[in-house]
Structure formats: structure tokens, C-alpha cells
mmCIF file of N, CA, C and O and ligand atoms in Angstrom:
data_model
loop_
_atom_site.group_PDB
_atom_site.id
_atom_site.type_symbol
_atom_site.label_atom_id
_atom_site.label_comp_id
_atom_site.label_asym_id
_atom_site.label_seq_id
_atom_site.Cartn_x
_atom_site.Cartn_y
_atom_site.Cartn_z
ATOM 1 N N UNK A 14 2.672 12.458 0.354
ATOM 2 C CA UNK A 14 2.717 11.316 0.613
ATOM 3 C C UNK A 14 3.776 11.099 -0.404
ATOM 4 O O UNK A 14 3.609 11.044 -1.782
ATOM 5 N N UNK A 15 4.921 10.430 0.203
ATOM 6 C CA UNK A 15 5.654 9.846 -0.872
ATOM 7 C C UNK A 15 5.890 8.585 -1.148
ATOM 8 O O UNK A 15 4.910 7.619 -0.141
ATOM 9 N N UNK A 16 6.082 7.906 -2.259
ATOM 10 C CA UNK A 16 6.182 6.256 -2.590
ATOM 11 C C UNK A 16 7.884 5.809 -2.319
ATOM 12 O O UNK A 16 8.507 5.957 -3.561
ATOM 13 N N UNK A 17 8.191 5.074 -1.149
ATOM 14 C CA UNK A 17 9.636 5.047 -0.778
ATOM 15 C C UNK A 17 9.802 3.314 -1.747
ATOM 16 O O UNK A 17 9.121 2.966 -3.002
ATOM 17 N N UNK A 18 11.320 3.256 -2.056
ATOM 18 C CA UNK A 18 11.437 1.966 -2.839
ATOM 19 C C UNK A 18 11.235 0.678 -2.389
ATOM 20 O O UNK A 18 11.095 -0.349 -3.060
ATOM 21 N N UNK A 19 11.222 0.850 -0.809
ATOM 22 C CA UNK A 19 11.097 -0.290 -0.341
ATOM 23 C C UNK A 19 10.111 -0.080 1.153
ATOM 24 O O UNK A 19 10.281 1.789 1.620
ATOM 25 N N UNK A 20 9.362 -0.815 1.817
ATOM 26 C CA UNK A 20 9.172 -0.433 2.923
ATOM 27 C C UNK A 20 8.970 -1.624 3.794
ATOM 28 O O UNK A 20 8.705 -3.027 3.372
ATOM 29 N N UNK A 21 9.360 -1.457 5.067
ATOM 30 C CA UNK A 21 9.510 -2.492 6.020
ATOM 31 C C UNK A 21 7.790 -3.066 6.843
ATOM 32 O O UNK A 21 7.283 -1.965 7.097
ATOM 33 N N UNK A 22 7.772 -4.064 6.861
ATOM 34 C CA UNK A 22 6.456 -4.566 7.592
ATOM 35 C C UNK A 22 6.730 -5.517 8.101
ATOM 36 O O UNK A 22 7.152 -6.927 7.924
ATOM 37 N N UNK A 23 6.520 -5.976 9.442
ATOM 38 C CA UNK A 23 6.679 -6.707 10.300
ATOM 39 C C UNK A 23 8.178 -7.457 10.196
ATOM 40 O O UNK A 23 8.393 -8.394 10.631
ATOM 41 N N UNK A 24 8.997 -6.264 10.125
ATOM 42 C CA UNK A 24 10.494 -6.290 10.077
ATOM 43 C C UNK A 24 11.015 -6.940 8.798
ATOM 44 O O UNK A 24 11.989 -7.474 8.906
ATOM 45 N N UNK A 25 9.870 -7.403 7.735
ATOM 46 C CA UNK A 25 10.266 -7.442 6.359
ATOM 47 C C UNK A 25 10.639 -6.865 6.040
ATOM 48 O O UNK A 25 9.290 -5.939 5.653
ATOM 49 N N UNK A 26 11.098 -6.169 4.616
ATOM 50 C CA UNK A 26 11.413 -5.593 4.057
ATOM 51 C C UNK A 26 10.681 -5.624 2.490
ATOM 52 O O UNK A 26 11.084 -6.772 1.430
ATOM 53 N N UNK A 27 9.820 -5.181 2.171
ATOM 54 C CA UNK A 27 9.025 -5.223 0.890
ATOM 55 C C UNK A 27 9.428 -3.994 -0.157
ATOM 56 O O UNK A 27 9.363 -3.146 0.199
ATOM 57 N N UNK A 28 10.486 -4.778 -1.129
ATOM 58 C CA UNK A 28 10.285 -3.653 -2.369
ATOM 59 C C UNK A 28 9.075 -3.255 -2.980
ATOM 60 O O UNK A 28 7.944 -3.908 -3.457
ATOM 61 N N UNK A 29 9.053 -2.047 -3.750
ATOM 62 C CA UNK A 29 8.367 -1.426 -4.312
ATOM 63 C C UNK A 29 8.111 -1.673 -5.454
ATOM 64 O O UNK A 29 9.514 -1.347 -6.402
ATOM 65 N N UNK A 30 7.428 -2.402 -6.519
ATOM 66 C CA UNK A 30 7.889 -2.237 -7.789
ATOM 67 C C UNK A 30 6.869 -1.455 -8.505
ATOM 68 O O UNK A 30 5.151 -1.581 -8.323
ATOM 69 N N UNK A 31 7.075 -1.720 -9.831
ATOM 70 C CA UNK A 31 5.554 -1.105 -10.781
ATOM 71 C C UNK A 31 5.386 -1.932 -11.962
ATOM 72 O O UNK A 31 6.685 -2.696 -12.012
ATOM 73 N N UNK A 32 4.414 -1.950 -12.131
ATOM 74 C CA UNK A 32 3.942 -2.681 -13.820
ATOM 75 C C UNK A 32 2.771 -2.143 -14.030
ATOM 76 O O UNK A 32 2.028 -2.176 -13.833
ATOM 77 N N UNK A 33 3.060 -2.270 -15.957
ATOM 78 C CA UNK A 33 1.537 -1.608 -16.762
ATOM 79 C C UNK A 33 0.530 -3.192 -16.396
ATOM 80 O O UNK A 33 1.172 -3.925 -16.750
ATOM 81 N N UNK A 34 -0.343 -2.944 -17.005
ATOM 82 C CA UNK A 34 -1.238 -3.463 -17.029
ATOM 83 C C UNK A 34 -1.499 -4.794 -15.782
ATOM 84 O O UNK A 34 -1.380 -5.854 -16.111
ATOM 85 N N UNK A 35 -1.278 -4.124 -14.661
ATOM 86 C CA UNK A 35 -1.149 -5.632 -13.429
ATOM 87 C C UNK A 35 -2.549 -5.843 -13.412
ATOM 88 O O UNK A 35 -3.760 -5.433 -13.312
ATOM 89 N N UNK A 36 -2.189 -7.544 -13.508
ATOM 90 C CA UNK A 36 -3.609 -8.101 -13.606
ATOM 91 C C UNK A 36 -3.395 -9.794 -12.870
ATOM 92 O O UNK A 36 -2.479 -9.833 -12.297
ATOM 93 N N UNK A 37 -4.583 -9.796 -12.179
ATOM 94 C CA UNK A 37 -5.091 -11.378 -11.602
ATOM 95 C C UNK A 37 -6.312 -11.662 -12.162
ATOM 96 O O UNK A 37 -7.266 -11.480 -12.320
ATOM 97 N N UNK A 38 -5.277 -12.716 -13.659
ATOM 98 C CA UNK A 38 -6.352 -13.566 -14.438
ATOM 99 C C UNK A 38 -6.900 -12.174 -15.352
ATOM 100 O O UNK A 38 -6.208 -11.486 -15.911
ATOM 101 N N UNK A 39 -8.283 -12.055 -15.261
ATOM 102 C CA UNK A 39 -8.804 -11.136 -16.231
ATOM 103 C C UNK A 39 -8.993 -9.875 -15.929
ATOM 104 O O UNK A 39 -9.140 -8.713 -16.173
ATOM 105 N N UNK A 40 -8.759 -9.670 -14.056
ATOM 106 C CA UNK A 40 -9.205 -8.593 -13.549
ATOM 107 C C UNK A 40 -7.770 -7.773 -13.165
ATOM 108 O O UNK A 40 -6.503 -7.842 -12.813
ATOM 109 N N UNK A 41 -7.968 -6.587 -13.997
ATOM 110 C CA UNK A 41 -7.031 -5.276 -14.162
ATOM 111 C C UNK A 41 -6.871 -5.152 -12.416
ATOM 112 O O UNK A 41 -7.978 -4.577 -11.396
ATOM 113 N N UNK A 42 -5.185 -4.594 -11.647
ATOM 114 C CA UNK A 42 -5.028 -4.225 -10.541
ATOM 115 C C UNK A 42 -4.508 -2.946 -10.404
ATOM 116 O O UNK A 42 -3.695 -2.990 -11.193
ATOM 117 N N UNK A 43 -5.234 -2.274 -9.310
ATOM 118 C CA UNK A 43 -4.279 -1.179 -8.888
ATOM 119 C C UNK A 43 -2.885 -1.644 -8.048
ATOM 120 O O UNK A 43 -1.689 -1.164 -8.074
ATOM 121 N N UNK A 44 -3.119 -2.825 -7.344
ATOM 122 C CA UNK A 44 -1.752 -3.103 -6.448
ATOM 123 C C UNK A 44 -1.884 -4.622 -6.026
ATOM 124 O O UNK A 44 -3.171 -5.118 -6.350
ATOM 125 N N UNK A 45 -0.737 -5.273 -5.942
ATOM 126 C CA UNK A 45 -0.610 -6.552 -5.104
ATOM 127 C C UNK A 45 0.612 -6.824 -4.456
ATOM 128 O O UNK A 45 1.632 -6.124 -4.532
ATOM 129 N N UNK A 46 0.435 -7.384 -3.345
ATOM 130 C CA UNK A 46 1.766 -7.630 -2.297
ATOM 131 C C UNK A 46 1.806 -9.291 -2.356
ATOM 132 O O UNK A 46 0.917 -10.005 -2.568
ATOM 133 N N UNK A 47 3.164 -9.799 -2.355
ATOM 134 C CA UNK A 47 3.687 -10.653 -2.499
ATOM 135 C C UNK A 47 4.092 -11.368 -1.127
ATOM 136 O O UNK A 47 5.288 -10.850 -1.184
ATOM 137 N N UNK A 48 3.552 -11.818 -0.622
ATOM 138 C CA UNK A 48 4.477 -12.130 0.995
ATOM 139 C C UNK A 48 5.453 -13.095 0.962
ATOM 140 O O UNK A 48 6.709 -13.049 1.459
ATOM 141 N N UNK A 49 5.537 -13.959 -0.171
ATOM 142 C CA UNK A 49 6.456 -15.251 -0.698
ATOM 143 C C UNK A 49 7.979 -14.345 -1.316
ATOM 144 O O UNK A 49 8.814 -14.402 -0.419
ATOM 145 N N UNK A 50 7.543 -13.542 -1.957
ATOM 146 C CA UNK A 50 8.697 -12.375 -2.662
ATOM 147 C C UNK A 50 9.043 -11.434 -2.066
ATOM 148 O O UNK A 50 9.748 -10.649 -2.446
ATOM 149 N N UNK A 51 8.071 -10.880 -1.302
ATOM 150 C CA UNK A 51 8.660 -9.908 -0.147
ATOM 151 C C UNK A 51 8.577 -9.099 -1.406
ATOM 152 O O UNK A 51 9.329 -8.005 -1.354
ATOM 153 N N UNK A 52 7.686 -8.574 -1.978
ATOM 154 C CA UNK A 52 7.323 -6.888 -2.940
ATOM 155 C C UNK A 52 5.847 -6.650 -3.121
ATOM 156 O O UNK A 52 5.218 -7.417 -2.839
ATOM 157 N N UNK A 53 5.984 -5.132 -3.519
ATOM 158 C CA UNK A 53 4.643 -4.593 -3.315
ATOM 159 C C UNK A 53 4.518 -4.043 -4.836
ATOM 160 O O UNK A 53 5.513 -3.662 -5.119
ATOM 161 N N UNK A 54 3.656 -4.557 -5.998
ATOM 162 C CA UNK A 54 3.568 -4.437 -7.029
ATOM 163 C C UNK A 54 2.292 -3.282 -7.210
ATOM 164 O O UNK A 54 1.150 -3.287 -6.837
ATOM 165 N N UNK A 55 2.575 -2.380 -7.525
ATOM 166 C CA UNK A 55 1.675 -1.169 -7.798
ATOM 167 C C UNK A 55 1.955 -0.313 -9.621
ATOM 168 O O UNK A 55 2.382 -0.767 -10.514
ATOM 169 N N UNK A 56 0.483 -0.471 -9.769
ATOM 170 C CA UNK A 56 -0.147 -0.036 -11.602
ATOM 171 C C UNK A 56 0.655 0.845 -11.711
ATOM 172 O O UNK A 56 0.647 1.879 -11.006
ATOM 173 N N UNK A 57 1.267 1.064 -12.837
ATOM 174 C CA UNK A 57 2.051 2.066 -13.861
ATOM 175 C C UNK A 57 0.756 2.454 -14.578
ATOM 176 O O UNK A 57 1.968 3.211 -15.930
ATOM 177 N N UNK A 58 -0.106 1.838 -14.891
ATOM 178 C CA UNK A 58 -1.035 2.677 -16.110
ATOM 179 C C UNK A 58 -0.940 4.105 -16.028
ATOM 180 O O UNK A 58 -1.046 4.586 -15.097
ATOM 181 N N UNK A 59 -1.120 4.731 -17.219
ATOM 182 C CA UNK A 59 -1.048 6.198 -17.463
ATOM 183 C C UNK A 59 -2.295 6.739 -16.364
ATOM 184 O O UNK A 59 -2.367 7.586 -16.380
ATOM 185 N N UNK A 60 -3.624 5.929 -16.608
ATOM 186 C CA UNK A 60 -4.722 6.347 -15.941
ATOM 187 C C UNK A 60 -4.898 6.453 -14.302
ATOM 188 O O UNK A 60 -5.757 6.949 -13.675
ATOM 189 N N UNK A 61 -3.285 5.983 -14.017
ATOM 190 C CA UNK A 61 -3.547 5.943 -12.267
ATOM 191 C C UNK A 61 -2.853 7.419 -11.857
ATOM 192 O O UNK A 61 -1.661 7.438 -12.244
ATOM 193 N N UNK A 62 -3.521 7.554 -10.920
ATOM 194 C CA UNK A 62 -3.129 9.179 -10.613
ATOM 195 C C UNK A 62 -2.043 8.603 -9.143
ATOM 196 O O UNK A 62 -2.101 7.939 -8.743
ATOM 197 N N UNK A 63 -1.185 9.822 -8.950
ATOM 198 C CA UNK A 63 -0.618 9.756 -7.540
ATOM 199 C C UNK A 63 -1.172 9.279 -6.304
ATOM 200 O O UNK A 63 -0.767 8.535 -5.541
ATOM 201 N N UNK A 64 -2.490 10.003 -6.265
ATOM 202 C CA UNK A 64 -3.401 9.673 -5.602
ATOM 203 C C UNK A 64 -3.418 8.438 -4.807
ATOM 204 O O UNK A 64 -3.416 7.906 -3.813
ATOM 205 N N UNK A 65 -3.967 7.753 -5.986
ATOM 206 C CA UNK A 65 -4.851 6.597 -6.212
ATOM 207 C C UNK A 65 -3.699 5.862 -5.462
ATOM 208 O O UNK A 65 -3.833 4.783 -5.024
ATOM 209 N N UNK A 66 -2.054 5.499 -6.564
ATOM 210 C CA UNK A 66 -1.276 4.975 -6.160
ATOM 211 C C UNK A 66 -0.822 5.145 -4.664
ATOM 212 O O UNK A 66 -0.258 3.960 -3.937
ATOM 213 N N UNK A 67 -0.846 6.084 -3.699
ATOM 214 C CA UNK A 67 -0.591 6.085 -2.376
ATOM 215 C C UNK A 67 -1.924 5.565 -1.596
ATOM 216 O O UNK A 67 -1.346 4.517 -0.835
ATOM 217 N N UNK A 68 -2.617 5.425 -1.659
ATOM 218 C CA UNK A 68 -4.150 4.610 -1.386
ATOM 219 C C UNK A 68 -3.828 3.168 -1.944
ATOM 220 O O UNK A 68 -4.367 2.617 -0.677
ATOM 221 N N UNK A 69 -3.503 3.252 -2.483
ATOM 222 C CA UNK A 69 -3.128 1.774 -2.730
ATOM 223 C C UNK A 69 -1.764 0.676 -2.091
ATOM 224 O O UNK A 69 -1.995 -0.025 -1.296
ATOM 225 N N UNK A 70 -0.992 1.690 -2.062
ATOM 226 C CA UNK A 70 0.240 0.964 -1.223
ATOM 227 C C UNK A 70 -0.052 1.558 -0.088
ATOM 228 O O UNK A 70 0.192 0.128 0.481
ATOM 229 N N UNK A 71 -0.963 2.750 0.903
ATOM 230 C CA UNK A 71 -1.323 1.626 1.997
ATOM 231 C C UNK A 71 -2.175 0.482 2.228
ATOM 232 O O UNK A 71 -2.388 -0.342 3.183
ATOM 233 N N UNK A 72 -2.772 0.321 1.145
ATOM 234 C CA UNK A 72 -4.011 -0.714 0.767
ATOM 235 C C UNK A 72 -3.338 -2.338 1.157
ATOM 236 O O UNK A 72 -3.643 -3.225 1.926
ATOM 237 N N UNK A 73 -1.955 -2.282 0.526
ATOM 238 C CA UNK A 73 -1.010 -3.329 0.409
ATOM 239 C C UNK A 73 -0.480 -3.542 1.787
ATOM 240 O O UNK A 73 -0.238 -4.757 1.974
ATOM 241 N N UNK A 74 0.083 -2.732 2.191
ATOM 242 C CA UNK A 74 0.574 -2.529 3.640
ATOM 243 C C UNK A 74 -0.251 -2.759 4.355
ATOM 244 O O UNK A 74 -0.017 -3.773 5.657
ATOM 245 N N UNK A 75 -1.610 -2.570 4.613
ATOM 246 C CA UNK A 75 -2.568 -3.022 5.426
ATOM 247 C C UNK A 75 -2.665 -4.571 5.201
ATOM 248 O O UNK A 75 -2.827 -5.333 6.105
ATOM 249 N N UNK A 76 -2.861 -4.800 4.250
ATOM 250 C CA UNK A 76 -2.905 -6.774 3.821
ATOM 251 C C UNK A 76 -1.343 -7.164 4.780
ATOM 252 O O UNK A 76 -1.555 -8.420 5.367
ATOM 253 N N UNK A 77 -0.298 -6.806 4.226
ATOM 254 C CA UNK A 77 1.132 -7.284 4.989
ATOM 255 C C UNK A 77 0.683 -7.451 6.175
ATOM 256 O O UNK A 77 1.484 -8.211 7.304
ATOM 257 N N UNK A 78 0.315 -6.181 7.259
ATOM 258 C CA UNK A 78 0.230 -6.256 8.761
ATOM 259 C C UNK A 78 -0.959 -7.213 8.793
ATOM 260 O O UNK A 78 -0.272 -7.913 10.094
ATOM 261 N N UNK A 79 -1.656 -7.512 8.364
ATOM 262 C CA UNK A 79 -2.910 -8.355 8.384
ATOM 263 C C UNK A 79 -2.141 -9.832 8.491
ATOM 264 O O UNK A 79 -2.140 -10.412 8.955
ATOM 265 N N UNK A 80 -1.220 -10.240 7.178
ATOM 266 C CA UNK A 80 -0.611 -11.080 7.218
ATOM 267 C C UNK A 80 0.306 -11.521 8.115
ATOM 268 O O UNK A 80 0.756 -12.337 8.640
ATOM 269 N N UNK A 81 0.953 -10.536 8.525
ATOM 270 C CA UNK A 81 1.974 -11.040 9.561
ATOM 271 C C UNK A 81 1.373 -11.277 11.110
ATOM 272 O O UNK A 81 2.013 -11.603 11.647
ATOM 273 N N UNK A 82 0.661 -10.545 11.230
ATOM 274 C CA UNK A 82 -0.168 -10.781 12.418
ATOM 275 C C UNK A 82 -1.043 -12.418 12.288
ATOM 276 O O UNK A 82 -1.218 -12.806 13.500
ATOM 277 N N UNK A 83 -0.807 -13.043 11.418
ATOM 278 C CA UNK A 83 -1.503 -14.374 10.961
ATOM 279 C C UNK A 83 -3.130 -14.355 11.285
ATOM 280 O O UNK A 83 -3.474 -15.324 11.932
ATOM 281 N N UNK A 84 -3.933 -13.202 11.111
ATOM 282 C CA UNK A 84 -5.172 -13.002 11.555
ATOM 283 C C UNK A 84 -5.708 -13.538 10.201
ATOM 284 O O UNK A 84 -5.159 -12.793 8.782
ATOM 285 N N UNK A 85 -6.824 -13.695 10.126
ATOM 286 C CA UNK A 85 -7.825 -13.835 8.760
ATOM 287 C C UNK A 85 -8.818 -13.302 9.137
ATOM 288 O O UNK A 85 -9.595 -13.109 10.480
ATOM 289 N N UNK A 86 -9.073 -12.453 8.392
ATOM 290 C CA UNK A 86 -10.457 -11.077 8.332
ATOM 291 C C UNK A 86 -11.707 -11.678 7.524
ATOM 292 O O UNK A 86 -11.094 -11.973 6.053
ATOM 293 N N UNK A 87 -12.763 -11.592 8.158
ATOM 294 C CA UNK A 87 -13.864 -11.770 7.225
ATOM 295 C C UNK A 87 -14.246 -10.707 6.479
ATOM 296 O O UNK A 87 -13.594 -9.720 6.517
ATOM 297 N N UNK A 88 -14.434 -11.015 4.570
ATOM 298 C CA UNK A 88 -14.479 -9.283 4.241
ATOM 299 C C UNK A 88 -13.201 -8.574 4.274
ATOM 300 O O UNK A 88 -13.285 -7.327 4.257
ATOM 301 N N UNK A 89 -12.016 -9.028 4.008
ATOM 302 C CA UNK A 89 -11.053 -8.676 4.144
ATOM 303 C C UNK A 89 -10.259 -7.258 3.519
ATOM 304 O O UNK A 89 -9.993 -6.246 3.452
ATOM 305 N N UNK A 90 -10.953 -7.665 2.290
ATOM 306 C CA UNK A 90 -10.748 -6.491 0.849
ATOM 307 C C UNK A 90 -11.683 -5.188 1.318
ATOM 308 O O UNK A 90 -10.989 -3.818 1.313
ATOM 309 N N UNK A 91 -12.903 -5.251 1.852
ATOM 310 C CA UNK A 91 -13.592 -3.945 2.503
ATOM 311 C C UNK A 91 -12.932 -3.185 3.632
ATOM 312 O O UNK A 91 -12.939 -2.491 3.487
ATOM 313 N N UNK A 92 -12.304 -4.198 4.581
ATOM 314 C CA UNK A 92 -12.141 -3.280 5.700
ATOM 315 C C UNK A 92 -10.635 -2.816 5.295
ATOM 316 O O UNK A 92 -10.242 -1.818 5.991
ATOM 317 N N UNK A 93 -9.808 -3.725 4.329
ATOM 318 C CA UNK A 93 -8.511 -3.045 4.054
ATOM 319 C C UNK A 93 -8.344 -1.758 3.795
ATOM 320 O O UNK A 93 -7.923 -0.799 3.826
ATOM 321 N N UNK A 94 -9.679 -1.674 2.477
ATOM 322 C CA UNK A 94 -9.976 -0.600 1.742
ATOM 323 C C UNK A 94 -10.364 0.586 2.913
ATOM 324 O O UNK A 94 -10.018 1.642 2.274
ATOM 325 N N UNK A 95 -11.753 0.062 3.438
ATOM 326 C CA UNK A 95 -11.441 1.392 4.348
ATOM 327 C C UNK A 95 -10.685 1.783 5.037
ATOM 328 O O UNK A 95 -10.448 3.464 5.400
ATOM 329 N N UNK A 96 -10.125 1.304 5.618
ATOM 330 C CA UNK A 96 -8.586 1.791 6.644
ATOM 331 C C UNK A 96 -8.018 2.060 5.591
ATOM 332 O O UNK A 96 -7.220 3.435 6.400
ATOM 333 N N UNK A 97 -7.428 2.061 4.657
ATOM 334 C CA UNK A 97 -6.310 2.369 3.207
ATOM 335 C C UNK A 97 -7.040 3.809 2.973
ATOM 336 O O UNK A 97 -6.385 5.193 3.124
ATOM 337 N N UNK A 98 -8.314 4.243 2.709
ATOM 338 C CA UNK A 98 -8.550 5.283 2.420
ATOM 339 C C UNK A 98 -8.756 6.087 3.378
ATOM 340 O O UNK A 98 -8.382 7.620 3.276
ATOM 341 N N UNK A 99 -8.990 6.143 4.339
ATOM 342 C CA UNK A 99 -9.495 6.843 5.864
ATOM 343 C C UNK A 99 -7.698 7.084 6.503
ATOM 344 O O UNK A 99 -8.018 8.419 6.733
ATOM 345 N N UNK A 100 -7.062 6.102 6.232
ATOM 346 C CA UNK A 100 -5.386 6.540 6.764
ATOM 347 C C UNK A 100 -4.925 7.489 5.981
ATOM 348 O O UNK A 100 -4.226 8.427 6.316
ATOM 349 N N UNK A 101 -5.171 7.468 4.486
ATOM 350 C CA UNK A 101 -4.348 8.110 3.762
ATOM 351 C C UNK A 101 -4.856 9.557 3.972
ATOM 352 O O UNK A 101 -4.126 10.605 4.275
ATOM 353 N N UNK A 102 -6.402 9.675 4.111
ATOM 354 C CA UNK A 102 -6.598 10.854 4.214
ATOM 355 C C UNK A 102 -6.169 11.860 5.798
ATOM 356 O O UNK A 102 -6.281 12.761 5.740
ATOM 357 N N UNK A 103 -6.302 10.985 6.695
ATOM 358 C CA UNK A 103 -6.098 11.597 8.150
ATOM 359 C C UNK A 103 -4.049 11.769 7.869
ATOM 360 O O UNK A 103 -4.001 12.957 8.390
ATOM 361 N N UNK A 104 -3.578 11.252 7.380
ATOM 362 C CA UNK A 104 -2.051 11.255 7.280
ATOM 363 C C UNK A 104 -2.095 12.482 6.196
ATOM 364 O O UNK A 104 -0.954 13.016 6.387
ATOM 365 N N UNK A 105 -2.757 12.417 5.063
ATOM 366 C CA UNK A 105 -2.154 13.383 4.445
ATOM 367 C C UNK A 105 -2.609 14.980 4.926
ATOM 368 O O UNK A 105 -1.631 15.839 4.976
ATOM 369 N N UNK A 106 -3.911 14.846 5.638
ATOM 370 C CA UNK A 106 -4.403 16.302 6.536
ATOM 371 C C UNK A 106 -3.609 16.705 7.529
ATOM 372 O O UNK A 106 -3.669 17.688 8.078
ATOM 373 N N UNK A 107 -3.080 15.220 8.151
ATOM 374 C CA UNK A 107 -2.649 15.596 9.723
ATOM 375 C C UNK A 107 -0.683 15.512 9.971
ATOM 376 O O UNK A 107 -0.432 15.406 10.719
ATOM 377 N N UNK A 108 -0.403 15.112 8.554
ATOM 378 C CA UNK A 108 0.774 14.230 8.311
ATOM 379 C C UNK A 108 2.065 15.039 9.396
ATOM 380 O O UNK A 108 2.468 15.049 10.167
ATOM 381 N N UNK A 109 2.128 16.785 9.356
ATOM 382 C CA UNK A 109 3.117 17.585 10.158
ATOM 383 C C UNK A 109 2.414 17.365 11.304
ATOM 384 O O UNK A 109 2.899 17.838 12.331
ATOM 385 N N UNK A 110 1.606 17.219 11.902
ATOM 386 C CA UNK A 110 0.768 17.280 13.126
ATOM 387 C C UNK A 110 1.007 16.151 13.905
ATOM 388 O O UNK A 110 1.444 16.015 14.999
ATOM 389 N N UNK A 111 1.199 15.230 12.935
ATOM 390 C CA UNK A 111 1.656 13.914 13.610
ATOM 391 C C UNK A 111 3.139 13.290 13.862
ATOM 392 O O UNK A 111 3.543 12.615 14.749
ATOM 393 N N UNK A 112 3.684 13.678 12.899
ATOM 394 C CA UNK A 112 5.200 13.258 12.899
ATOM 395 C C UNK A 112 6.227 14.096 12.731
ATOM 396 O O UNK A 112 6.007 15.729 12.205
ATOM 397 N N UNK A 113 7.294 14.364 13.226
ATOM 398 C CA UNK A 113 8.881 14.899 13.058
ATOM 399 C C UNK A 113 9.260 14.619 11.565
ATOM 400 O O UNK A 113 9.542 13.356 11.331
ATOM 401 N N UNK A 114 8.923 15.709 10.782
ATOM 402 C CA UNK A 114 9.389 15.141 9.197
ATOM 403 C C UNK A 114 10.449 16.130 9.009
ATOM 404 O O UNK A 114 10.724 15.928 7.299
ATOM 405 N N UNK A 115 11.190 16.161 9.673
ATOM 406 C CA UNK A 115 12.677 16.753 9.206
ATOM 407 C C UNK A 115 13.418 15.773 8.667
ATOM 408 O O UNK A 115 13.101 14.399 9.021
ATOM 409 N N UNK A 116 14.005 15.387 7.959
ATOM 410 C CA UNK A 116 14.569 14.909 7.233
ATOM 411 C C UNK A 116 15.788 13.951 7.807
ATOM 412 O O UNK A 116 16.504 15.060 9.009
ATOM 413 N N UNK A 117 16.197 12.467 8.135
ATOM 414 C CA UNK A 117 16.799 12.199 8.580
ATOM 415 C C UNK A 117 18.333 11.686 8.478
ATOM 416 O O UNK A 117 18.498 11.954 6.796
ATOM 417 N N UNK A 118 19.442 12.347 8.771
ATOM 418 C CA UNK A 118 20.684 11.957 8.110
ATOM 419 C C UNK A 118 21.280 10.821 8.161
ATOM 420 O O UNK A 118 20.673 9.952 8.761
HETATM 421 ZN ZN1 LIG B 6 -6.746 -5.853 -1.513
#
């Protein structure tokens, strides 16, 4: 999986940024989505693997889809995390079977 410079969710373009020591108060974060500023920030800390960044990107995309739908979900973090990890595995292992992966001109 590649991490693009931006991604469109619900017709809105979200820039993807990187930040060392990404935090929410005292908590270190792997990622964060800003609905108002339309960007996703991923942790740039050295200990974060590419695989973890990809899972985190999917996690934040799923939050964005939920927000675009205007849906409130109880236990959103757990549900989003389950689908992000599951989707990452399925897409990684089956991407060539599911998508035409030829470069578009
Ligand atoms: Zn989350």
C-alpha cells in the first residue's frame, strides 16, 4: 500500500501530513483527522513502521467516511480500528485480484 499526498473522502480532498510527536494532550497518537481543516496527520516518529502508518491512514479514512455520513457510532474507536486492520489485511493480500492496478495516464 502506498500513502498518497492527499485522499478524497466524501468529495473532499484531505491533505496527508506528517508530524513528529503527534499528540492529543498527554497522549501520543499514530494519526489524527481534522474535518475542519481537511487534513490527516500521521505520526512521523522513528518507531512507527510503514505498515502501522498504512493501518493508521485507513483508520483515519474510516473516521472521515463516518463523519461524512453524519453517523454517530457508539464505540467508534474500536469499530474503526477493527475495520482498518481488517481492510488493510484484505487489501494487502488481495489488492491485485480486486483492482486494476495499472498506472493511469
Ligand atoms: Zn481513531
